[in-house]
Amino acid sequence: MKVAVIGAGTMGSGIAQTCALAGHDVTLVDVAPGALERAQRSMRSSLDRMVRRETITAEEGEEAVAHVGTRDAIAGLHDAGVVIEAVFESVEVKRGVWGALQSATSEGALLATNTSSLSVTEIAAASGRPERFCGLHFFNPVPMMALVEVVRGLRSSDETVEQARAFAEGIGKTPIVCADKPGFIVNRLLIPYINDAVHALSEGVATAEDIDRAMKLGANMPIGPLALVDLVGLDVGLAAAEALHGEFGDPKFRPAPLMKQMVRAGLLGRKSGEGFFRYG
Ligand SMILES: NC(=O)c1ccc[n+]([C@@H]2O[C@H](COP(=O)([O-])OP(=O)(O)OC[C@H]3O[C@@H](n4cnc5c(N)ncnc54)[C@H](O)[C@@H]3O)[C@@H](O)[C@H]2O)c1
């Protein structure tokens, strides 16, 4: 199978690597100068890590690298049976990319977006082939995370959803089919949980350390909610909370004012050196 992956950032490079390891020929496309080289370096170091951990052999790593070709423009992707888009999380950018993909891909190809928070149905409309379109929502880091949410858009056909499910399974992931509702399954549940932890902190329920310790010791969570949002980035968490609040209009999704203030102050978590906790 030939797979085209559009966008060679964090997710696109992980998706390309995972497809290549499963034996597919991948064309990775990006238009930003340096993006393809960065993606190749990141795939190489991720594969080396997998070899060191003996998850794969050195030969399998080399074969995967050889399976990934690159292209710096959206053109000539007619041999791809599956097209996965992982460009910036902007509906305008995604619309533009899917407009260009209409003439660059074949009628029969399976079309998918990796969006986390936008409407799959809306992006599908820009593809011109909404019945062949669905969401394939991978998780970060792609090579490590088992889940792929297969998102059924309003006009996705049953055959498309089934093909997407089988494709995800074929590259070693566990697909779970869900409807095109904001947050799908994981973020719909996880973002309000994180947001509530921030509300609890600002209401003085306990310190940040104790809120996280409580969830680890009392609910067996592998990481506390505040350390988790520090890892994800408070700006990313806030944008997700705002998207859920905006789409549902339900006050239960109201972003915690403290999270907004911290983002305004530049306290974004690990990436800025400080969030709810400090990082060396
Ligand atoms: N980062 C995560 O944890 C995560 C998890 C799940 C889903 N997602 C989703 O995956 C998608 C990509 O996220 P990311 O974190 O990899 O972003 P990123 O910023 O790391 O990468 C996006 C890439 O898209 C490229 N791009 C932009 N416009 C393009 C165009 N017109 N043609 C080709 N390439 C173009 C950029 O140059 C960049 O390399 C988003 O929809 C995001 O919501 C992200």
Short mmCIF file of C-alpha atoms and ligand atoms in Angstrom, two decimals:
data_model
loop_
_atom_site.label_atom_id
_atom_site.label_comp_id
_atom_site.label_asym_id
_atom_site.label_seq_id
_atom_site.Cartn_x
_atom_site.Cartn_y
_atom_site.Cartn_z
CA MET A 1 0.00 0.00 0.00
CA LYS A 2 1.18 3.54 -0.71
CA VAL A 3 0.41 6.16 1.91
CA ALA A 4 0.72 9.94 1.56
CA VAL A 5 1.18 11.93 4.77
CA ILE A 6 0.73 15.70 4.44
CA GLY A 7 2.55 17.74 7.11
CA ALA A 8 5.90 16.53 8.46
CA GLY A 9 5.70 17.96 11.99
CA THR A 10 5.46 16.09 15.29
CA MET A 11 2.48 14.00 14.22
CA GLY A 12 3.15 13.62 10.49
CA SER A 13 6.66 12.26 11.07
CA GLY A 14 5.34 9.81 13.70
CA ILE A 15 2.53 8.65 11.41
CA ALA A 16 4.95 8.24 8.47
CA GLN A 17 7.35 6.21 10.62
CA THR A 18 4.58 3.96 11.93
CA CYS A 19 3.20 3.30 8.42
CA ALA A 20 6.72 2.59 7.08
CA LEU A 21 7.45 0.15 9.92
CA ALA A 22 4.27 -1.71 8.95
CA GLY A 23 5.71 -2.10 5.42
CA HIS A 24 3.83 0.66 3.56
CA ASP A 25 5.58 2.96 1.09
CA VAL A 26 5.16 6.48 2.42
CA THR A 27 5.41 9.86 0.72
CA LEU A 28 5.83 12.57 3.36
CA VAL A 29 4.90 16.05 2.12
CA ASP A 30 5.72 19.43 3.67
CA VAL A 31 6.11 22.90 2.19
CA ALA A 32 8.09 24.61 4.97
CA PRO A 33 11.85 24.91 4.41
CA GLY A 34 13.73 22.43 6.60
CA ALA A 35 10.61 20.55 7.76
CA LEU A 36 11.33 17.36 5.80
CA GLU A 37 14.95 17.22 6.99
CA ARG A 38 13.80 17.73 10.61
CA ALA A 39 11.23 14.95 10.18
CA GLN A 40 13.88 12.59 8.78
CA ARG A 41 16.19 13.31 11.73
CA SER A 42 13.37 12.78 14.21
CA MET A 43 12.30 9.48 12.56
CA ARG A 44 15.90 8.30 12.54
CA SER A 45 16.41 9.01 16.25
CA SER A 46 13.05 7.46 17.18
CA LEU A 47 13.92 4.29 15.20
CA ASP A 48 17.39 4.16 16.80
CA ARG A 49 15.72 4.33 20.22
CA MET A 50 13.42 1.45 19.25
CA VAL A 51 16.45 -0.59 18.13
CA ARG A 52 18.24 0.12 21.44
CA ARG A 53 15.13 -1.00 23.36
CA GLU A 54 14.97 -4.10 21.12
CA THR A 55 11.41 -3.26 20.02
CA ILE A 56 12.64 -3.61 16.42
CA THR A 57 15.83 -4.95 14.81
CA ALA A 58 18.41 -2.68 13.16
CA GLU A 59 17.36 -4.11 9.75
CA GLU A 60 13.72 -3.25 10.38
CA GLY A 61 14.79 0.30 11.27
CA GLU A 62 16.80 0.63 8.04
CA GLU A 63 13.92 -0.79 5.98
CA ALA A 64 11.50 1.71 7.52
CA VAL A 65 13.80 4.62 6.62
CA ALA A 66 14.02 3.31 3.04
CA HIS A 67 10.20 3.17 2.83
CA VAL A 68 9.79 6.95 3.40
CA GLY A 69 10.15 9.30 0.42
CA THR A 70 9.64 13.06 0.67
CA ARG A 71 8.10 15.79 -1.47
CA ASP A 72 8.05 19.58 -1.00
CA ALA A 73 4.75 20.25 -2.78
CA ILE A 74 1.24 18.78 -2.89
CA ALA A 75 1.33 17.14 -6.34
CA GLY A 76 1.48 13.73 -7.97
CA LEU A 77 0.05 11.64 -5.13
CA HIS A 78 -2.20 9.57 -7.43
CA ASP A 79 -0.58 6.27 -6.41
CA ALA A 80 -1.54 6.73 -2.72
CA GLY A 81 -4.33 4.45 -1.49
CA VAL A 82 -4.47 6.33 1.82
CA VAL A 83 -3.96 10.08 2.33
CA ILE A 84 -3.49 11.34 5.89
CA GLU A 85 -3.33 15.08 6.58
CA ALA A 86 -1.47 16.33 9.69
CA VAL A 87 -0.87 20.04 8.99
CA PHE A 88 -1.39 22.94 11.44
CA GLU A 89 -4.58 22.87 13.51
CA SER A 90 -6.29 25.63 11.51
CA VAL A 91 -9.44 25.12 9.50
CA GLU A 92 -8.24 27.62 6.87
CA VAL A 93 -4.89 25.84 6.40
CA LYS A 94 -6.61 22.43 6.28
CA ARG A 95 -9.20 23.68 3.77
CA GLY A 96 -6.40 24.95 1.52
CA VAL A 97 -4.52 21.66 1.74
CA TRP A 98 -7.61 19.56 0.97
CA GLY A 99 -8.50 21.85 -1.93
CA ALA A 100 -5.02 21.21 -3.42
CA LEU A 101 -5.30 17.46 -2.71
CA GLN A 102 -8.47 17.13 -4.84
CA SER A 103 -6.52 17.15 -8.11
CA ALA A 104 -3.35 15.55 -6.66
CA THR A 105 -4.96 12.31 -5.41
CA SER A 106 -7.03 9.46 -6.89
CA GLU A 107 -10.82 9.18 -6.68
CA GLY A 108 -10.68 5.90 -4.79
CA ALA A 109 -8.19 6.91 -2.08
CA LEU A 110 -9.13 6.79 1.59
CA LEU A 111 -8.89 10.37 2.91
CA ALA A 112 -8.25 11.22 6.56
CA THR A 113 -7.42 14.15 8.84
CA ASN A 114 -5.54 13.90 12.13
CA THR A 115 -7.31 16.94 13.63
CA SER A 116 -7.72 16.92 17.43
CA SER A 117 -10.31 19.62 17.84
CA LEU A 118 -11.76 20.74 14.49
CA SER A 119 -14.87 19.37 12.81
CA VAL A 120 -14.03 16.35 10.62
CA THR A 121 -17.29 16.99 8.74
CA GLU A 122 -16.20 20.54 7.87
CA ILE A 123 -12.74 19.47 6.65
CA ALA A 124 -14.38 16.61 4.68
CA ALA A 125 -16.50 19.16 2.83
CA ALA A 126 -13.30 20.84 1.55
CA SER A 127 -11.99 17.51 0.20
CA GLY A 128 -14.75 17.27 -2.41
CA ARG A 129 -15.13 13.55 -1.50
CA PRO A 130 -16.78 13.59 1.95
CA GLU A 131 -18.02 9.98 1.68
CA ARG A 132 -14.37 8.79 1.32
CA PHE A 133 -13.29 10.96 4.27
CA CYS A 134 -12.96 10.34 8.02
CA GLY A 135 -10.80 11.28 11.00
CA LEU A 136 -7.78 9.19 11.97
CA HIS A 137 -6.82 10.74 15.30
CA PHE A 138 -3.40 9.48 16.37
CA PHE A 139 -1.88 10.24 19.79
CA ASN A 140 1.54 11.67 20.61
CA PRO A 141 4.13 10.10 20.45
CA VAL A 142 2.61 8.11 17.58
CA PRO A 143 5.07 5.17 17.62
CA MET A 144 4.33 4.53 21.33
CA MET A 145 0.59 5.19 21.65
CA ALA A 146 -1.77 2.33 20.87
CA LEU A 147 -5.01 4.23 20.24
CA VAL A 148 -6.33 5.70 16.99
CA GLU A 149 -9.79 7.28 17.15
CA VAL A 150 -11.55 6.64 13.83
CA VAL A 151 -13.93 9.56 13.50
CA ARG A 152 -17.09 9.15 11.44
CA GLY A 153 -17.94 12.46 9.73
CA LEU A 154 -21.54 13.26 8.88
CA ARG A 155 -21.04 12.00 5.30
CA SER A 156 -18.39 9.27 5.84
CA SER A 157 -19.58 6.03 4.24
CA ASP A 158 -19.66 2.77 6.22
CA GLU A 159 -17.09 1.36 3.80
CA THR A 160 -14.73 4.30 4.48
CA VAL A 161 -15.01 3.88 8.26
CA GLU A 162 -14.40 0.13 7.96
CA GLN A 163 -11.37 0.67 5.69
CA ALA A 164 -9.94 3.25 8.09
CA ARG A 165 -10.45 0.88 11.03
CA ALA A 166 -8.72 -1.96 9.16
CA PHE A 167 -5.88 0.34 8.06
CA ALA A 168 -5.23 1.46 11.67
CA GLU A 169 -5.24 -2.15 12.83
CA GLY A 170 -2.85 -3.07 10.00
CA ILE A 171 -0.24 -0.58 11.23
CA GLY A 172 -0.41 -2.08 14.73
CA LYS A 173 -2.81 0.38 16.37
CA THR A 174 -6.06 -0.20 18.23
CA PRO A 175 -8.83 1.70 16.43
CA ILE A 176 -11.94 2.89 18.24
CA VAL A 177 -14.73 4.32 16.10
CA CYS A 178 -16.52 7.43 17.38
CA ALA A 179 -18.82 10.18 16.16
CA ASP A 180 -17.65 13.61 15.00
CA LYS A 181 -18.45 15.42 18.27
CA PRO A 182 -16.00 17.93 19.81
CA GLY A 183 -13.10 16.23 21.62
CA PHE A 184 -14.11 12.79 20.23
CA ILE A 185 -13.70 10.40 23.21
CA VAL A 186 -10.34 11.02 24.87
CA ASN A 187 -10.21 14.83 24.86
CA ARG A 188 -13.92 15.11 25.67
CA LEU A 189 -13.16 13.35 28.98
CA LEU A 190 -9.55 14.35 29.61
CA ILE A 191 -9.76 18.13 29.06
CA PRO A 192 -12.64 18.71 31.55
CA TYR A 193 -10.73 16.52 34.07
CA ILE A 194 -7.60 18.69 33.74
CA ASN A 195 -9.72 21.86 33.78
CA ASP A 196 -11.47 20.74 37.00
CA ALA A 197 -8.10 20.12 38.63
CA VAL A 198 -7.18 23.77 37.89
CA HIS A 199 -10.55 24.95 39.31
CA ALA A 200 -9.87 22.84 42.44
CA LEU A 201 -6.40 24.39 42.81
CA SER A 202 -7.74 27.94 42.51
CA GLU A 203 -10.54 27.19 45.01
CA GLY A 204 -7.87 26.16 47.54
CA VAL A 205 -8.96 22.52 47.74
CA ALA A 206 -5.29 21.47 48.05
CA THR A 207 -1.83 22.35 46.73
CA ALA A 208 -0.80 21.40 43.18
CA GLU A 209 1.48 18.69 44.61
CA ASP A 210 -1.33 17.22 46.72
CA ILE A 211 -3.96 17.30 43.94
CA ASP A 212 -1.58 15.32 41.71
CA ARG A 213 -0.54 12.96 44.53
CA ALA A 214 -4.19 12.31 45.39
CA MET A 215 -5.08 11.31 41.81
CA LYS A 216 -2.02 9.05 41.56
CA LEU A 217 -2.54 7.34 44.92
CA GLY A 218 -6.35 7.32 45.03
CA ALA A 219 -7.28 6.78 41.38
CA ASN A 220 -4.13 5.00 40.18
CA MET A 221 -3.47 7.65 37.53
CA PRO A 222 0.07 7.29 36.11
CA ILE A 223 0.52 11.09 36.23
CA GLY A 224 -1.37 13.85 38.05
CA PRO A 225 -3.65 16.19 36.05
CA LEU A 226 -1.51 19.31 36.67
CA ALA A 227 1.76 17.59 35.72
CA LEU A 228 -0.08 16.28 32.66
CA VAL A 229 -1.16 19.73 31.45
CA ASP A 230 2.40 20.97 32.12
CA LEU A 231 3.54 18.24 29.73
CA VAL A 232 0.90 18.94 27.06
CA GLY A 233 1.34 22.73 27.35
CA LEU A 234 -1.13 25.02 29.14
CA ASP A 235 -1.76 26.91 25.88
CA VAL A 236 -2.75 23.66 24.15
CA GLY A 237 -4.95 22.61 27.11
CA LEU A 238 -6.63 26.03 27.20
CA ALA A 239 -7.29 26.03 23.43
CA ALA A 240 -8.89 22.58 23.75
CA ALA A 241 -11.04 23.71 26.70
CA GLU A 242 -12.12 26.82 24.77
CA ALA A 243 -13.00 24.70 21.73
CA LEU A 244 -15.20 22.36 23.83
CA HIS A 245 -16.86 25.32 25.57
CA GLY A 246 -17.45 27.12 22.26
CA GLU A 247 -18.88 24.08 20.45
CA PHE A 248 -21.12 22.72 23.23
CA GLY A 249 -21.96 26.10 24.80
CA ASP A 250 -22.32 24.22 28.10
CA PRO A 251 -20.94 26.04 31.20
CA LYS A 252 -19.51 22.76 32.49
CA PHE A 253 -16.71 23.20 29.92
CA ARG A 254 -15.87 26.79 31.04
CA PRO A 255 -12.04 27.15 31.02
CA ALA A 256 -10.60 27.76 34.51
CA PRO A 257 -9.66 31.49 34.85
CA LEU A 258 -6.35 30.49 36.48
CA MET A 259 -5.37 28.53 33.35
CA LYS A 260 -6.08 31.63 31.20
CA GLN A 261 -4.01 33.83 33.52
CA MET A 262 -1.08 31.42 33.48
CA VAL A 263 -1.09 31.29 29.67
CA ARG A 264 -1.15 35.11 29.57
CA ALA A 265 1.83 35.13 31.95
CA GLY A 266 3.77 32.76 29.69
CA LEU A 267 3.66 29.91 32.22
CA LEU A 268 3.04 27.18 29.65
CA GLY A 269 4.44 24.17 31.52
CA ARG A 270 7.55 22.17 30.63
CA LYS A 271 8.20 23.97 27.35
CA SER A 272 8.54 27.36 29.11
CA GLY A 273 10.27 25.93 32.20
CA GLU A 274 7.33 26.61 34.53
CA GLY A 275 3.64 25.81 34.77
CA PHE A 276 2.00 24.32 37.83
CA PHE A 277 5.47 22.97 38.65
CA ARG A 278 9.03 24.21 37.95
CA TYR A 279 11.37 22.40 35.55
CA GLY A 280 15.18 22.46 35.63
N1 LIG B 1 0.92 17.42 18.72
C1 LIG B 1 0.03 16.61 19.26
O1 LIG B 1 0.17 16.16 20.41
C2 LIG B 1 -1.16 16.17 18.44
C3 LIG B 1 -1.87 15.02 18.84
C4 LIG B 1 -2.93 14.57 18.05
C5 LIG B 1 -3.30 15.28 16.92
N2 LIG B 1 -2.62 16.42 16.57
C6 LIG B 1 -3.05 17.11 15.35
O2 LIG B 1 -2.14 16.81 14.30
C7 LIG B 1 -2.04 17.91 13.40
C8 LIG B 1 -0.57 18.34 13.29
O3 LIG B 1 -0.08 18.65 14.56
P1 LIG B 1 1.49 18.71 14.89
O4 LIG B 1 1.60 18.81 16.35
O5 LIG B 1 2.20 17.63 14.15
O6 LIG B 1 1.87 20.11 14.22
P2 LIG B 1 3.30 20.64 13.76
O7 LIG B 1 3.24 22.13 13.86
O8 LIG B 1 4.41 19.92 14.47
O9 LIG B 1 3.40 20.20 12.21
C9 LIG B 1 2.55 20.70 11.22
C10 LIG B 1 3.31 20.63 9.89
O10 LIG B 1 2.39 20.94 8.83
C11 LIG B 1 3.14 21.62 7.86
N3 LIG B 1 2.27 22.36 6.94
C12 LIG B 1 1.55 23.49 7.19
N4 LIG B 1 0.90 23.87 6.06
C13 LIG B 1 1.19 22.95 5.12
C14 LIG B 1 0.82 22.80 3.74
N5 LIG B 1 0.03 23.69 3.16
N6 LIG B 1 1.29 21.74 3.06
C15 LIG B 1 2.12 20.84 3.65
N7 LIG B 1 2.51 20.95 4.97
C16 LIG B 1 2.06 21.99 5.67
C17 LIG B 1 4.07 22.54 8.63
O11 LIG B 1 5.16 23.00 7.86
C18 LIG B 1 4.48 21.62 9.79
O12 LIG B 1 5.69 20.93 9.50
C19 LIG B 1 -2.97 18.99 13.95
O13 LIG B 1 -4.21 18.88 13.32
C20 LIG B 1 -3.06 18.62 15.43
O14 LIG B 1 -4.26 19.06 16.03
C21 LIG B 1 -1.56 16.87 17.30
#
